[in-house]
C-alpha cells in the first residue's frame, strides 16, 4: 500500500496537470471508431491524451481482418457504408501526438511512408529513432518543446521537408548535413543552446523564415547571405557582436536582432525590400549616412537601449519611416531633417539628454517634436540665405561614379539642391544597369529627360519633394517600374501612358494639387499601395477603385472629400484605409479611430438593402 502511494506521489511530481495512464489505458485510447475515422480521413489526432508511449494499436490500424478481406462491393449499400471497405482506406498522411508525455517515438513509425505532416511538440522526447529518416514524404514536422539534445544522422534524409520546428529543445549543435534539406522554407531553431551554426547553411536558398533567437551564437556563418529568398530573420537574444553584409539578401523584409552585443549596424546595400529593423538592447554607437541611403522602404527602426550619440541629417532619406524608437541612447541633439519624414507617426526619445529640445516639447509627443524640427529647418535655411545674400553661390554637384553605381545598382542624388541633371549621369546609370533612382528633395522644376536612358532596368523611382508640374508621356516606357514616388510636387494630372506600367505596385502622389485621382491610375491592375493624401481630391471614384483588385493600402486623408460612398466598404481586400481630415460628416471621427475593418464594416451597413 505504501509503495502504491509512493508511485502515485511520484506521478504527481512528474506533472500534476496530467493523469498518467497505465499501458492498458493507453491502448484503449485507440477505439474502433477512431480506427474507422483514420482509415476514412488519413488523419490521427492523439493530442493531449496523457500518453507516455505511443499505443501499439497505432501501428495496427491498417491491418485487415478476415472480414475485411472477404468484403466486396455491395451496390445496395450507401457510399458511406462502402467507405469502410479496405479499398477505400486513405493512407495516413497526418499525425498529431502533441501535448503528451512521450519520451520516445517507436521505430515502427517508418511504416507510415505516406506521412506528410507530424506534430510531436510539447512532449518529453530525448531523441528520435533513426527510422524517422524513412518518412520520405514528410513536409511539415513540429518537434518544438521537447528535450532533444541531438538528432540522428538519418534525420537529415528528410529531403522534402518544407517546415521544421525544433524550438525549445536542448540542441547544442546542428550537423552540417542540414544543408542537404534544400526544400526547407521555414526553419525554427529558437530556444536551444546552439553556440555555432554549420557552414553550408547558405545552401538553404528556399528559406523565407529563419528563427535563431534565444541561443548562444557568437557569429553567423558567412554563407548565410546566400539565402536570397529569406524574408524574415530572427537572431534575438544571442551573443552576436556583428552581422555579415546583408545586401545579398534581396528579399529580406524583417530583421530581429535585439539583445545581442552588436556594435555597428550591418551593411544593407542592395537590400531593397527591408521594412522593419529591430536592434534594441545592443551597443550601437552610430547610424551611418550610408545606412539611410540604402533603405528606401524602411517603416520601423528600433534602436532603443543602445549607445547612439548622433543621428545623421541623411535620416531624412528614410521617407517611408513610420516608427523610430531611440529610447535610452546618448543623443544630445536631433537633425532638422527628421522633421520632414512624411509618414513618421511614432518617435520615441525618452532617456536621452537632448539639449536643444525642451522637455515639454518631447512630452507633447511625435507631432509636436516634428513640428519643432521643421521650424528649426526653416530657420536654418533662412540663415543660410542671409549669409549668402549678394554672393553668387558656387556649388559643384557631385555625381556618383558609374562603377559605384554598377556595384549598388542605385543612383542616389537626394538633397543636393539640383535644378537639372546632366544627361551623361543617366547614360552612366544605364551602363551600370541601375534599378533604383532617388532624386528626392531637390529643386527640379522639370522632369529629367535623361531618365529615359534608364527605362530598361529601372524598378524604383523617387522624385518626391521637388517642384515638378508635369510628368512626360515617356513614363509609360519604364516597363519594369514597381515603385514610383511623385509626392510633394506641384502635379495636378498624370499622362495616360502611366497605365502601361503593368508591374507598378506602389504609387505615391501625396502632397500635390490633384483634384481627383487620374483615370490612368485605375488601369494599374497590379497596384497594391496608393498614397494620395494631402491633395484637393473632392470625390471617391468607386468604379475606378473596383478595378484595382490588388489594392491593399489607400490613403486619401487631408483632401476635400465631402461624401464617402458606402460601396467603398465592399473593397474587402483593403488592409489600410485612411480618410480622416476631409469635409464629410459620416463616418464620424469615433469610427475612423477604430481602424480600417471598422470603417469598411460601417460603410457596408450603410448600403441600401434591396
PDB file of C-alpha atoms in Angstrom, residues 119-293:
ATOM      1  CA  UNK A 119       3.080  17.287 -34.868  1.00  0.00           C
ATOM      2  CA  UNK A 120       5.151  15.997 -31.953  1.00  0.00           C
ATOM      3  CA  UNK A 121       5.503  19.233 -29.994  1.00  0.00           C
ATOM      4  CA  UNK A 122       5.184  19.577 -26.243  1.00  0.00           C
ATOM      5  CA  UNK A 123       6.371  16.130 -25.161  1.00  0.00           C
ATOM      6  CA  UNK A 124       9.425  14.757 -23.328  1.00  0.00           C
ATOM      7  CA  UNK A 125      11.333  13.374 -26.307  1.00  0.00           C
ATOM      8  CA  UNK A 126      15.057  12.962 -25.686  1.00  0.00           C
ATOM      9  CA  UNK A 127      15.935  11.719 -29.149  1.00  0.00           C
ATOM     10  CA  UNK A 128      14.403  10.412 -32.373  1.00  0.00           C
ATOM     11  CA  UNK A 129      14.629   6.947 -33.903  1.00  0.00           C
ATOM     12  CA  UNK A 130      16.861   6.590 -36.996  1.00  0.00           C
ATOM     13  CA  UNK A 131      13.800   5.121 -38.711  1.00  0.00           C
ATOM     14  CA  UNK A 132      12.291   8.597 -38.936  1.00  0.00           C
ATOM     15  CA  UNK A 133      14.561   9.195 -41.903  1.00  0.00           C
ATOM     16  CA  UNK A 134      12.402   6.769 -43.929  1.00  0.00           C
ATOM     17  CA  UNK A 135       9.408   9.149 -43.930  1.00  0.00           C
ATOM     18  CA  UNK A 136      10.425  10.464 -47.316  1.00  0.00           C
ATOM     19  CA  UNK A 137       7.167  12.334 -47.975  1.00  0.00           C
ATOM     20  CA  UNK A 138       7.245  14.361 -44.777  1.00  0.00           C
ATOM     21  CA  UNK A 139       6.650  18.066 -45.481  1.00  0.00           C
ATOM     22  CA  UNK A 140       5.899  19.545 -42.051  1.00  0.00           C
ATOM     23  CA  UNK A 141       7.489  18.424 -38.783  1.00  0.00           C
ATOM     24  CA  UNK A 142       6.989  20.109 -35.417  1.00  0.00           C
ATOM     25  CA  UNK A 143       9.354  18.907 -32.665  1.00  0.00           C
ATOM     26  CA  UNK A 144       9.249  22.040 -30.519  1.00  0.00           C
ATOM     27  CA  UNK A 145       9.091  21.956 -26.715  1.00  0.00           C
ATOM     28  CA  UNK A 146      10.831  18.642 -26.143  1.00  0.00           C
ATOM     29  CA  UNK A 147      14.208  17.717 -24.617  1.00  0.00           C
ATOM     30  CA  UNK A 148      16.087  16.699 -27.731  1.00  0.00           C
ATOM     31  CA  UNK A 149      19.867  17.076 -27.416  1.00  0.00           C
ATOM     32  CA  UNK A 150      20.963  15.540 -30.693  1.00  0.00           C
ATOM     33  CA  UNK A 151      19.459  14.444 -33.998  1.00  0.00           C
ATOM     34  CA  UNK A 152      20.322  11.102 -35.636  1.00  0.00           C
ATOM     35  CA  UNK A 153      22.163  11.226 -38.953  1.00  0.00           C
ATOM     36  CA  UNK A 154      19.176   9.625 -40.660  1.00  0.00           C
ATOM     37  CA  UNK A 155      17.051  12.634 -39.707  1.00  0.00           C
ATOM     38  CA  UNK A 156      18.730  14.623 -42.469  1.00  0.00           C
ATOM     39  CA  UNK A 157      17.364  12.186 -45.069  1.00  0.00           C
ATOM     40  CA  UNK A 158      14.040  14.068 -44.874  1.00  0.00           C
ATOM     41  CA  UNK A 159      14.903  15.907 -48.064  1.00  0.00           C
ATOM     42  CA  UNK A 160      11.353  17.015 -48.914  1.00  0.00           C
ATOM     43  CA  UNK A 161      10.799  18.735 -45.566  1.00  0.00           C
ATOM     44  CA  UNK A 162       9.473  22.288 -46.019  1.00  0.00           C
ATOM     45  CA  UNK A 163       8.637  23.332 -42.445  1.00  0.00           C
ATOM     46  CA  UNK A 164      10.745  22.263 -39.457  1.00  0.00           C
ATOM     47  CA  UNK A 165      10.430  23.495 -35.886  1.00  0.00           C
ATOM     48  CA  UNK A 166      12.979  22.413 -33.270  1.00  0.00           C
ATOM     49  CA  UNK A 167      12.303  25.344 -30.946  1.00  0.00           C
ATOM     50  CA  UNK A 168      12.549  24.941 -27.166  1.00  0.00           C
ATOM     51  CA  UNK A 169      14.838  21.897 -27.096  1.00  0.00           C
ATOM     52  CA  UNK A 170      18.367  21.290 -25.789  1.00  0.00           C
ATOM     53  CA  UNK A 171      20.352  21.190 -29.026  1.00  0.00           C
ATOM     54  CA  UNK A 172      23.987  22.259 -28.764  1.00  0.00           C
ATOM     55  CA  UNK A 173      24.904  21.617 -32.383  1.00  0.00           C
ATOM     56  CA  UNK A 174      23.342  21.098 -35.789  1.00  0.00           C
ATOM     57  CA  UNK A 175      25.007  18.727 -38.218  1.00  0.00           C
ATOM     58  CA  UNK A 176      26.258  20.189 -41.493  1.00  0.00           C
ATOM     59  CA  UNK A 177      24.017  17.688 -43.285  1.00  0.00           C
ATOM     60  CA  UNK A 178      21.165  20.121 -42.696  1.00  0.00           C
ATOM     61  CA  UNK A 179      22.439  21.847 -45.837  1.00  0.00           C
ATOM     62  CA  UNK A 180      21.020  18.885 -47.801  1.00  0.00           C
ATOM     63  CA  UNK A 181      17.467  19.791 -46.763  1.00  0.00           C
ATOM     64  CA  UNK A 182      17.184  22.278 -49.598  1.00  0.00           C
ATOM     65  CA  UNK A 183      13.367  22.252 -49.752  1.00  0.00           C
ATOM     66  CA  UNK A 184      13.079  23.955 -46.345  1.00  0.00           C
ATOM     67  CA  UNK A 185      11.069  27.173 -46.372  1.00  0.00           C
ATOM     68  CA  UNK A 186      10.622  27.672 -42.620  1.00  0.00           C
ATOM     69  CA  UNK A 187      13.220  26.676 -40.017  1.00  0.00           C
ATOM     70  CA  UNK A 188      12.831  27.400 -36.304  1.00  0.00           C
ATOM     71  CA  UNK A 189      15.851  26.640 -34.078  1.00  0.00           C
ATOM     72  CA  UNK A 190      14.994  29.153 -31.366  1.00  0.00           C
ATOM     73  CA  UNK A 191      15.390  28.498 -27.624  1.00  0.00           C
ATOM     74  CA  UNK A 192      18.182  25.931 -27.807  1.00  0.00           C
ATOM     75  CA  UNK A 193      21.841  26.056 -26.725  1.00  0.00           C
ATOM     76  CA  UNK A 194      23.500  26.483 -30.110  1.00  0.00           C
ATOM     77  CA  UNK A 195      26.931  28.107 -29.989  1.00  0.00           C
ATOM     78  CA  UNK A 196      27.665  27.964 -33.709  1.00  0.00           C
ATOM     79  CA  UNK A 197      25.982  27.026 -36.943  1.00  0.00           C
ATOM     80  CA  UNK A 198      27.455  24.698 -39.579  1.00  0.00           C
ATOM     81  CA  UNK A 199      28.918  26.010 -42.794  1.00  0.00           C
ATOM     82  CA  UNK A 200      26.776  25.234 -45.790  1.00  0.00           C
ATOM     83  CA  UNK A 201      23.644  26.681 -44.217  1.00  0.00           C
ATOM     84  CA  UNK A 202      23.571  29.083 -47.154  1.00  0.00           C
ATOM     85  CA  UNK A 203      22.526  26.212 -49.430  1.00  0.00           C
ATOM     86  CA  UNK A 204      19.017  26.506 -47.970  1.00  0.00           C
ATOM     87  CA  UNK A 205      18.131  29.014 -50.660  1.00  0.00           C
ATOM     88  CA  UNK A 206      14.364  28.405 -50.425  1.00  0.00           C
ATOM     89  CA  UNK A 207      14.154  29.558 -46.805  1.00  0.00           C
ATOM     90  CA  UNK A 208      11.829  32.500 -46.281  1.00  0.00           C
ATOM     91  CA  UNK A 209      11.674  32.396 -42.461  1.00  0.00           C
ATOM     92  CA  UNK A 210      14.666  31.578 -40.226  1.00  0.00           C
ATOM     93  CA  UNK A 211      14.416  31.811 -36.427  1.00  0.00           C
ATOM     94  CA  UNK A 212      17.693  31.511 -34.496  1.00  0.00           C
ATOM     95  CA  UNK A 213      16.636  33.534 -31.467  1.00  0.00           C
ATOM     96  CA  UNK A 214      17.469  32.701 -27.864  1.00  0.00           C
ATOM     97  CA  UNK A 215      20.603  30.633 -28.419  1.00  0.00           C
ATOM     98  CA  UNK A 216      24.273  31.301 -27.605  1.00  0.00           C
ATOM     99  CA  UNK A 217      25.501  32.180 -31.090  1.00  0.00           C
ATOM    100  CA  UNK A 218      28.695  34.227 -31.271  1.00  0.00           C
ATOM    101  CA  UNK A 219      28.632  34.665 -35.032  1.00  0.00           C
ATOM    102  CA  UNK A 220      26.626  33.741 -38.105  1.00  0.00           C
ATOM    103  CA  UNK A 221      28.205  31.693 -40.904  1.00  0.00           C
ATOM    104  CA  UNK A 222      29.314  33.950 -43.776  1.00  0.00           C
ATOM    105  CA  UNK A 223      27.335  31.958 -46.346  1.00  0.00           C
ATOM    106  CA  UNK A 224      24.054  32.796 -44.622  1.00  0.00           C
ATOM    107  CA  UNK A 225      23.853  35.756 -47.017  1.00  0.00           C
ATOM    108  CA  UNK A 226      23.285  33.264 -49.843  1.00  0.00           C
ATOM    109  CA  UNK A 227      19.725  32.772 -48.626  1.00  0.00           C
ATOM    110  CA  UNK A 228      18.405  35.012 -51.379  1.00  0.00           C
ATOM    111  CA  UNK A 229      14.765  34.149 -50.688  1.00  0.00           C
ATOM    112  CA  UNK A 230      14.866  34.933 -46.948  1.00  0.00           C
ATOM    113  CA  UNK A 231      12.189  37.412 -45.872  1.00  0.00           C
ATOM    114  CA  UNK A 232      12.370  37.127 -42.081  1.00  0.00           C
ATOM    115  CA  UNK A 233      15.481  36.591 -39.942  1.00  0.00           C
ATOM    116  CA  UNK A 234      15.330  36.459 -36.145  1.00  0.00           C
ATOM    117  CA  UNK A 235      18.605  36.374 -34.167  1.00  0.00           C
ATOM    118  CA  UNK A 236      17.247  37.968 -31.000  1.00  0.00           C
ATOM    119  CA  UNK A 237      18.963  37.231 -27.680  1.00  0.00           C
ATOM    120  CA  UNK A 238      22.282  35.719 -28.721  1.00  0.00           C
ATOM    121  CA  UNK A 239      25.903  36.812 -28.213  1.00  0.00           C
ATOM    122  CA  UNK A 240      26.491  38.281 -31.668  1.00  0.00           C
ATOM    123  CA  UNK A 241      28.953  41.162 -31.963  1.00  0.00           C
ATOM    124  CA  UNK A 242      28.459  41.826 -35.644  1.00  0.00           C
ATOM    125  CA  UNK A 243      26.313  40.780 -38.562  1.00  0.00           C
ATOM    126  CA  UNK A 244      27.554  39.981 -42.073  1.00  0.00           C
ATOM    127  CA  UNK A 245      26.761  42.201 -45.066  1.00  0.00           C
ATOM    128  CA  UNK A 246      23.086  41.605 -45.671  1.00  0.00           C
ATOM    129  CA  UNK A 247      22.807  43.308 -49.059  1.00  0.00           C
ATOM    130  CA  UNK A 248      22.800  39.952 -50.847  1.00  0.00           C
ATOM    131  CA  UNK A 249      19.520  39.091 -49.135  1.00  0.00           C
ATOM    132  CA  UNK A 250      17.493  40.926 -51.743  1.00  0.00           C
ATOM    133  CA  UNK A 251      14.119  39.874 -50.367  1.00  0.00           C
ATOM    134  CA  UNK A 252      14.774  40.467 -46.670  1.00  0.00           C
ATOM    135  CA  UNK A 253      11.874  42.362 -45.078  1.00  0.00           C
ATOM    136  CA  UNK A 254      12.131  41.770 -41.322  1.00  0.00           C
ATOM    137  CA  UNK A 255      15.231  41.537 -39.120  1.00  0.00           C
ATOM    138  CA  UNK A 256      15.052  40.995 -35.364  1.00  0.00           C
ATOM    139  CA  UNK A 257      18.430  41.396 -33.644  1.00  0.00           C
ATOM    140  CA  UNK A 258      17.587  42.712 -30.166  1.00  0.00           C
ATOM    141  CA  UNK A 259      19.546  41.723 -27.056  1.00  0.00           C
ATOM    142  CA  UNK A 260      22.947  40.960 -28.578  1.00  0.00           C
ATOM    143  CA  UNK A 261      26.376  42.599 -28.364  1.00  0.00           C
ATOM    144  CA  UNK A 262      26.226  44.258 -31.792  1.00  0.00           C
ATOM    145  CA  UNK A 263      28.407  47.356 -32.019  1.00  0.00           C
ATOM    146  CA  UNK A 264      27.658  48.536 -35.572  1.00  0.00           C
ATOM    147  CA  UNK A 265      24.743  48.380 -37.973  1.00  0.00           C
ATOM    148  CA  UNK A 266      25.344  45.926 -40.841  1.00  0.00           C
ATOM    149  CA  UNK A 267      25.682  46.893 -44.492  1.00  0.00           C
ATOM    150  CA  UNK A 268      22.307  46.734 -46.254  1.00  0.00           C
ATOM    151  CA  UNK A 269      23.457  47.955 -49.669  1.00  0.00           C
ATOM    152  CA  UNK A 270      21.371  46.107 -52.252  1.00  0.00           C
ATOM    153  CA  UNK A 271      18.679  45.002 -49.780  1.00  0.00           C
ATOM    154  CA  UNK A 272      15.821  46.982 -51.290  1.00  0.00           C
ATOM    155  CA  UNK A 273      12.828  45.398 -49.524  1.00  0.00           C
ATOM    156  CA  UNK A 274      13.726  45.835 -45.837  1.00  0.00           C
ATOM    157  CA  UNK A 275      10.692  47.161 -43.945  1.00  0.00           C
ATOM    158  CA  UNK A 276      11.356  46.532 -40.245  1.00  0.00           C
ATOM    159  CA  UNK A 277      14.636  46.500 -38.294  1.00  0.00           C
ATOM    160  CA  UNK A 278      14.886  45.759 -34.566  1.00  0.00           C
ATOM    161  CA  UNK A 279      18.279  46.421 -32.932  1.00  0.00           C
ATOM    162  CA  UNK A 280      17.191  47.272 -29.393  1.00  0.00           C
ATOM    163  CA  UNK A 281      19.482  46.452 -26.429  1.00  0.00           C
ATOM    164  CA  UNK A 282      22.833  46.366 -28.202  1.00  0.00           C
ATOM    165  CA  UNK A 283      25.949  48.600 -28.197  1.00  0.00           C
ATOM    166  CA  UNK A 284      25.449  50.528 -31.445  1.00  0.00           C
ATOM    167  CA  UNK A 285      27.091  53.964 -31.359  1.00  0.00           C
ATOM    168  CA  UNK A 286      26.212  55.493 -34.722  1.00  0.00           C
ATOM    169  CA  UNK A 287      23.816  55.449 -37.650  1.00  0.00           C
ATOM    170  CA  UNK A 288      25.961  55.801 -40.795  1.00  0.00           C
ATOM    171  CA  UNK A 289      24.762  58.024 -43.636  1.00  0.00           C
ATOM    172  CA  UNK A 290      25.081  55.039 -45.994  1.00  0.00           C
ATOM    173  CA  UNK A 291      22.594  53.138 -43.857  1.00  0.00           C
ATOM    174  CA  UNK A 292      19.941  55.773 -44.608  1.00  0.00           C
ATOM    175  CA  UNK A 293      20.732  55.814 -48.317  1.00  0.00           C
TER     176      UNK A 293
END
